[in-house]
Tab-separated table of C-alpha atoms in Angstrom:
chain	number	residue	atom	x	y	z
A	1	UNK	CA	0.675	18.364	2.404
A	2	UNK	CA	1.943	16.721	-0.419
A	3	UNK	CA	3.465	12.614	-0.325
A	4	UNK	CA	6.427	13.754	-1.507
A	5	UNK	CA	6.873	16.163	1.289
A	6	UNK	CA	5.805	13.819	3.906
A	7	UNK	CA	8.435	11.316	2.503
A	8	UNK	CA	11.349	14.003	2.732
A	9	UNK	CA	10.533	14.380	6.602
A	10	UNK	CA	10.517	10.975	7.270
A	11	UNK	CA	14.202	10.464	6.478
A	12	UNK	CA	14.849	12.953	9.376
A	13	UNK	CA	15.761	11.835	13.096
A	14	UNK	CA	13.319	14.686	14.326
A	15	UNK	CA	9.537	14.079	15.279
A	16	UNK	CA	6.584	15.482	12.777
A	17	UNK	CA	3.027	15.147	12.510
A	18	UNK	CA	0.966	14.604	9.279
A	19	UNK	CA	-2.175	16.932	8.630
A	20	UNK	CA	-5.925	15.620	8.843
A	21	UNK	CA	-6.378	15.569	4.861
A	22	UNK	CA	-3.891	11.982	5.221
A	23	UNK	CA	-6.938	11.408	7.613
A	24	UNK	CA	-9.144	7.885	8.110
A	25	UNK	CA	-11.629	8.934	10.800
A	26	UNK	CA	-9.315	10.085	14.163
A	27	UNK	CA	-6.509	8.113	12.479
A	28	UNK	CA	-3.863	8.371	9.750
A	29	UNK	CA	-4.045	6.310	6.870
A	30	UNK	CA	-2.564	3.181	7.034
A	31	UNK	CA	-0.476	3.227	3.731
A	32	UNK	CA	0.815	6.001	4.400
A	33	UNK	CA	2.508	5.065	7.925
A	34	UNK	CA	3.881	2.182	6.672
A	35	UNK	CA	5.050	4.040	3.654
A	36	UNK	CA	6.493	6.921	5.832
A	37	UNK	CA	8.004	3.870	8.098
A	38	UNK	CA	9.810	2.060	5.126
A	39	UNK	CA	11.481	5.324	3.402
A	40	UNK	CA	13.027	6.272	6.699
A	41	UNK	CA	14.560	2.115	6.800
A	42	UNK	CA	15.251	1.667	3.529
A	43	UNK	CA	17.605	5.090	3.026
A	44	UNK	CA	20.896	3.276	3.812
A	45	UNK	CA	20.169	0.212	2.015
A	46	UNK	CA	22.391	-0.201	-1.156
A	47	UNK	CA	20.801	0.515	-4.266
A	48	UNK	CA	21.957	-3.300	-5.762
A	49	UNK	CA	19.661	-4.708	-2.639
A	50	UNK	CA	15.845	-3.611	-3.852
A	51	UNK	CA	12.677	-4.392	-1.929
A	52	UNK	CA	11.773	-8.228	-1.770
A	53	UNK	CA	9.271	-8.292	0.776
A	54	UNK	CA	7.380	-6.149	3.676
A	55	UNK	CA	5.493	-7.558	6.904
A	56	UNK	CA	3.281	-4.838	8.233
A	57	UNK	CA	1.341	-4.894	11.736
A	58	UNK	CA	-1.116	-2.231	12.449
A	59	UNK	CA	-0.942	-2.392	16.640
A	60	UNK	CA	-3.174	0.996	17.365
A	61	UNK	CA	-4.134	4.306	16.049
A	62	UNK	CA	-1.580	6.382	14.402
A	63	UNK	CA	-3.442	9.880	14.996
A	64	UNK	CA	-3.693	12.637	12.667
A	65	UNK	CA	-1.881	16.114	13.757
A	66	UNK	CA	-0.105	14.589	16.640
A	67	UNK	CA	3.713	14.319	16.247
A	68	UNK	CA	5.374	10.953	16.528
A	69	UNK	CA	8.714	9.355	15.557
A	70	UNK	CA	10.259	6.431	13.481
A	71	UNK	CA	12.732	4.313	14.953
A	72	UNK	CA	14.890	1.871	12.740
A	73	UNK	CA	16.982	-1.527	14.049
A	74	UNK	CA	18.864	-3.432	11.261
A	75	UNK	CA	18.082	-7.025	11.998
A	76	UNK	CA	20.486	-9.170	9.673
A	77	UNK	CA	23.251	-8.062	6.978
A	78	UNK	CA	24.078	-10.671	5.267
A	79	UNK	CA	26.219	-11.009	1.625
A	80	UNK	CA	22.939	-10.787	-0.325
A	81	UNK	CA	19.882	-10.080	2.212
A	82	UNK	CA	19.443	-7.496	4.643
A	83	UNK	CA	16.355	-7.315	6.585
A	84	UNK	CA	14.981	-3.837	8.856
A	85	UNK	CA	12.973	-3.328	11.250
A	86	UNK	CA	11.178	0.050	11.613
A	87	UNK	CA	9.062	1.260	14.079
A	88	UNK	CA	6.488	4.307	14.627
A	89	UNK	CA	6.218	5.540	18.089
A	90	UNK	CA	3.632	8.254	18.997
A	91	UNK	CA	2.465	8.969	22.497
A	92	UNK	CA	5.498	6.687	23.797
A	93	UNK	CA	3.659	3.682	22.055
A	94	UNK	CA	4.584	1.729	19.062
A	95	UNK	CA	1.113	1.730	16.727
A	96	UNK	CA	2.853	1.032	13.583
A	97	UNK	CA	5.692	-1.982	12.684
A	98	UNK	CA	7.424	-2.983	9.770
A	99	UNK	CA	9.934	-4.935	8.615
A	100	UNK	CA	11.233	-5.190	5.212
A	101	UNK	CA	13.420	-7.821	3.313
A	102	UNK	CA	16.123	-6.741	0.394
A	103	UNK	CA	17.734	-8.545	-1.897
A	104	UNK	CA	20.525	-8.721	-4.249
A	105	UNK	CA	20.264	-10.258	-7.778
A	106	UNK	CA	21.938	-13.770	-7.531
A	107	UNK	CA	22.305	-16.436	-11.072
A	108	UNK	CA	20.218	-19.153	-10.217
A	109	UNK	CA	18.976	-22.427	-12.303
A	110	UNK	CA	15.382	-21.310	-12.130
A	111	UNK	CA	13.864	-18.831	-14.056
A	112	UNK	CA	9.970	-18.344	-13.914
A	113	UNK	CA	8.426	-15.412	-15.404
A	114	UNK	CA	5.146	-14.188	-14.566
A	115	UNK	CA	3.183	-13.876	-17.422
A	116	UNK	CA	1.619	-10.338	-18.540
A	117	UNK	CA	-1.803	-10.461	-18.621
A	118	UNK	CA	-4.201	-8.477	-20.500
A	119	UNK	CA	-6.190	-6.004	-18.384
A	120	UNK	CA	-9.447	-4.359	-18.606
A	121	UNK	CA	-9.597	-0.806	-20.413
A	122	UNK	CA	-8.731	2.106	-18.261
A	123	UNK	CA	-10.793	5.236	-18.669
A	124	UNK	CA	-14.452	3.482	-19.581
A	125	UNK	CA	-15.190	2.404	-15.763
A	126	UNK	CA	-16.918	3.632	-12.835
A	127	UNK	CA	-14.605	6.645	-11.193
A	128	UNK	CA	-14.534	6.954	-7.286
A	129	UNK	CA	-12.632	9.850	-5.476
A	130	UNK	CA	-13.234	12.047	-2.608
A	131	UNK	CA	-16.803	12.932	-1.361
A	132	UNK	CA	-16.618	15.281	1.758
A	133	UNK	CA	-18.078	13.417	4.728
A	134	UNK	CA	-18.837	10.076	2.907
A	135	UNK	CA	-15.662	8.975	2.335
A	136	UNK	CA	-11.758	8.821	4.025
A	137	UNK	CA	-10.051	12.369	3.808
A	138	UNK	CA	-7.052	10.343	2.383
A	139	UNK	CA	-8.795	9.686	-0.719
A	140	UNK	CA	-8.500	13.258	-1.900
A	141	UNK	CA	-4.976	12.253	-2.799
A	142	UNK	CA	-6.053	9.455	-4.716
A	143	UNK	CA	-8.105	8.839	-7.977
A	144	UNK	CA	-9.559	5.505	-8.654
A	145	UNK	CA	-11.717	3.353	-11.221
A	146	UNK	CA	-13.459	0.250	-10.825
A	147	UNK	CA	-13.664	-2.118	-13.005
A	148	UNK	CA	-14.714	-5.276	-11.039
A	149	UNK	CA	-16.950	-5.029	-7.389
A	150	UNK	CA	-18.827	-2.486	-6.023
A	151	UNK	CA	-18.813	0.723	-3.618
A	152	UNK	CA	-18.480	0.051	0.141
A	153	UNK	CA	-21.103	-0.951	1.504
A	154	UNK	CA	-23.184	-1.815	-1.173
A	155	UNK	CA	-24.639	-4.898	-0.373
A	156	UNK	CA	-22.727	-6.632	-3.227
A	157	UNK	CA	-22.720	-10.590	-3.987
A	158	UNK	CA	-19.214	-10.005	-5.724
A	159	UNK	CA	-16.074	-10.942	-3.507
A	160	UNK	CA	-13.786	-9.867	-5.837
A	161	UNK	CA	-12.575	-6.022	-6.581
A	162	UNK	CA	-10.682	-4.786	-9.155
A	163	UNK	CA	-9.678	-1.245	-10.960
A	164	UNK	CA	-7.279	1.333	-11.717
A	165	UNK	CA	-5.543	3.542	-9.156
A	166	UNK	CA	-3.211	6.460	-9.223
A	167	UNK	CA	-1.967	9.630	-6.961
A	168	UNK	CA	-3.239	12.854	-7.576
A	169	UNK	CA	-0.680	14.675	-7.601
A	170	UNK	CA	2.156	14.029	-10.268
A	171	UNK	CA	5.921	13.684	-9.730
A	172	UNK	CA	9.061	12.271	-11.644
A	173	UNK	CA	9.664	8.888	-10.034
A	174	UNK	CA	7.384	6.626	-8.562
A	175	UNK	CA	9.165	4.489	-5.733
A	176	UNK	CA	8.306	1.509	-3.690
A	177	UNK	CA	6.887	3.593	-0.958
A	178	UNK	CA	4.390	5.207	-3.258
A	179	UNK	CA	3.127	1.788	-4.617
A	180	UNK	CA	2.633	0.996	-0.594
A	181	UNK	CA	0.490	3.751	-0.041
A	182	UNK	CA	-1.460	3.261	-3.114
A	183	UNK	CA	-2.192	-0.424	-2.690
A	184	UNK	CA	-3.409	0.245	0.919
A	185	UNK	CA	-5.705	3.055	-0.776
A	186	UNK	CA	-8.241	1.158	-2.211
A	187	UNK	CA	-11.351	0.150	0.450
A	188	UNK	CA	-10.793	-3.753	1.977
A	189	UNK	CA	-12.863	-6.006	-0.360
A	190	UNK	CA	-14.523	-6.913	1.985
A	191	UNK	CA	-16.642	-4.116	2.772
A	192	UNK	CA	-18.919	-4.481	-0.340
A	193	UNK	CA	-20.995	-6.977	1.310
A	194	UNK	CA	-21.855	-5.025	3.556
A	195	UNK	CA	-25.747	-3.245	3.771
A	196	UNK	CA	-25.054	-0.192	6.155
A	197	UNK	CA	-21.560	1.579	7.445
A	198	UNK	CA	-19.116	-0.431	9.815
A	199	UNK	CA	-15.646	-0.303	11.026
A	200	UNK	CA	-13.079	-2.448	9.895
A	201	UNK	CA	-8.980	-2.370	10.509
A	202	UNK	CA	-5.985	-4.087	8.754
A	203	UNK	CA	-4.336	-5.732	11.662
A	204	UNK	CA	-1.513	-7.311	9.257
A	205	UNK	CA	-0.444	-7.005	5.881
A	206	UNK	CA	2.318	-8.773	3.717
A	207	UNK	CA	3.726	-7.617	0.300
A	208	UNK	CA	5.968	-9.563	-1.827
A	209	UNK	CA	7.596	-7.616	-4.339
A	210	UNK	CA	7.355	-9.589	-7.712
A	211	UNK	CA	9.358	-7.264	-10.273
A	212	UNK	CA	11.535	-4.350	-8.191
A	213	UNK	CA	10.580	-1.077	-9.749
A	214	UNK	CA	14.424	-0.536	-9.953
A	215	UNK	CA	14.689	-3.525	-12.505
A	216	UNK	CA	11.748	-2.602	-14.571
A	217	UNK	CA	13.049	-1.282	-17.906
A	218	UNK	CA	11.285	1.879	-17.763
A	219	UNK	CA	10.580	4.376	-15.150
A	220	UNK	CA	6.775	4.625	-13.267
A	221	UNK	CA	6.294	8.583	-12.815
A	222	UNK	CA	4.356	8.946	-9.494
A	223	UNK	CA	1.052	9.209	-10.852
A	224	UNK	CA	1.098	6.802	-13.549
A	225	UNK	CA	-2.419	4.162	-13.391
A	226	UNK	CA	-1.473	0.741	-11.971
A	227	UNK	CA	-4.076	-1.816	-11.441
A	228	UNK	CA	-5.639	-3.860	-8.297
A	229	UNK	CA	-6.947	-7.037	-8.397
A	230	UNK	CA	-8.309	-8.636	-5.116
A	231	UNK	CA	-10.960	-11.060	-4.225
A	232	UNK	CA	-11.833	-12.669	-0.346
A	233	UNK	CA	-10.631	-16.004	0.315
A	234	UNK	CA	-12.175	-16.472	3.341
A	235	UNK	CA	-14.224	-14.308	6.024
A	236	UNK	CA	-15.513	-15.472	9.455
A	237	UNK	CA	-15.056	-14.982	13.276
A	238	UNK	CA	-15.299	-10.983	12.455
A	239	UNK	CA	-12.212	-11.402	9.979
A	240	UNK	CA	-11.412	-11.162	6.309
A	241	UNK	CA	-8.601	-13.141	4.649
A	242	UNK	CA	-8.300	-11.151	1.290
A	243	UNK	CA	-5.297	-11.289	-1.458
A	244	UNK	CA	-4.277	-8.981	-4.138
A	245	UNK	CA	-2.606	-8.552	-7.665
A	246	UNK	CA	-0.930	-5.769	-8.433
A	247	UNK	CA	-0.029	-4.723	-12.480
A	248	UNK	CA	1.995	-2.092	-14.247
A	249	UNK	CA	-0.292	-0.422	-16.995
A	250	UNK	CA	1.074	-3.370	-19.511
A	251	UNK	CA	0.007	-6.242	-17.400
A	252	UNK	CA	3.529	-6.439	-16.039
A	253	UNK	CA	3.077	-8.198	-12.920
A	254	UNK	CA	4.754	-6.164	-9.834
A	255	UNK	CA	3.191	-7.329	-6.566
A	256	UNK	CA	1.535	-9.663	-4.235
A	257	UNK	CA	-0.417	-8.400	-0.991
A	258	UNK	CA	-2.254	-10.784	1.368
A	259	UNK	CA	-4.188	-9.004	4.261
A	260	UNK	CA	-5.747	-9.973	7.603
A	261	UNK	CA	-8.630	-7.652	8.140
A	262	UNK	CA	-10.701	-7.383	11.433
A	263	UNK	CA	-14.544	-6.000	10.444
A	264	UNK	CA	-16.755	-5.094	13.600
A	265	UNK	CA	-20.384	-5.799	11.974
């Protein structure tokens, strides 16, 4: 079941279920719920109002194979920011919630520019993908490299983590739901430092949206490279404060993602 596919459904006011190969364990991945959740909210908003900013809250298991639903409530309307709230509801319980600011371009005195920054080399680095039974199904969709950190669970002194990520499968325009899914792809930083196997969850996750792919001035196709940089900035009481970079392939800065992670070990 292609992303694509999955993306077309969710603009439908019908129930579906998503296949085990978007699997993590009994659940579905992550990125791609809230990815499903925004293209269904952000359909009717205006194309001059892009993406400024998503909140994300994991509140239980979105399961693989069983059919749910995604509800939408417009929260504000305002001349220049709307903000949505969207909801997915399986088993008469809401497991996934998001809500997502947009924004119009407005002239304002102040005019900072992120810098581009040079990145490491992609194609010299250590691949990762899909190993049956050792890692998430979801990552057969996925191809990644790293560049800074190490494997999961790897016993690793480095809290940082950084590399190149992609989707598998190719397709003409990349869109702000893809680059949700594909940030979530990549494992919490945090895992690394670990010796053995463990759980973890995201219980919340915020993305600020830097440069709007809509204003970039070219196109992303949908399996273009983009590179991750994260590190921890703090972990204790069984949770992991980590924060993420996210780059165009020339250093063109296009997001900010801060996540609260619960780890059980």
């Amino acid at each position: 079941m292609l992303f694509e596919d999955l993306l077309a459904q969710s603009k439908a006011d019908i129930a579906f279920s998503v296949n085990s190969s978007w699997g993590q364990g009994r659940t579905l991945f992550g990125g791609l719920s809230a990815a499903l959740v925004y293209k269904k909210i952000s359909q009717n908003i205006s194309s001059d109002r892009p993406l400024r900013s998503i909140s994300i809250n994991f509140s239980g298991q979105a399961l693989a194979e069983v059919p749910f639903s995604i509800t939408e409530q417009v929260l504000s309307n305002g001349k220049s920011i709307s903000q949505i709230n969207g909801q997915l509801i399986q088993n008469d319980r809401v497991v996934t919630q998001v809500c997502a600011c947009f924004g119009i371009e407005r002239e304002s005195e102040i005019e900072i520019s992120a810098a581009k920054v040079k990145l490491l080399e992609q194609g010299n680095n250590k691949p990762f993908g899909y190993m049956k039974g050792l890692t998430p199904e979801f990552v057969q969709h996925f191809e990644f490299e790293y560049c800074k950190g190490q494997f999961p669970f790897s016993n690793s002194p480095s809290n940082e983590l950084a590399g190149w990520m992609r989707f598998k499968e190719s397709g003409e325009y990349f869109t702000e739901s893809h680059l949700i899914a594909l940030i979530d792809a990549w494992p919490p930083t945090v895992l690394q430092k670990l010796k053995t196997p463990a759980a973890c969850a995201t219980v919340s996750w915020n993305l600020e949206i830097v440069q709007p792919i809509s204003l970039l001035s070219y196109s992303l196709k949908a399996n273009d490279w983009l590179y991750y940089e994260a590190d921890i900035k703090q972990a204790h009481h069984g949770y992991a404060h980590t924060e993420a970079k996210i780059y165009a392939s020339d250093g063109t800065l296009l997001a900010l993602s801060r996540q609260l992670i619960a780890v059980y070990a």
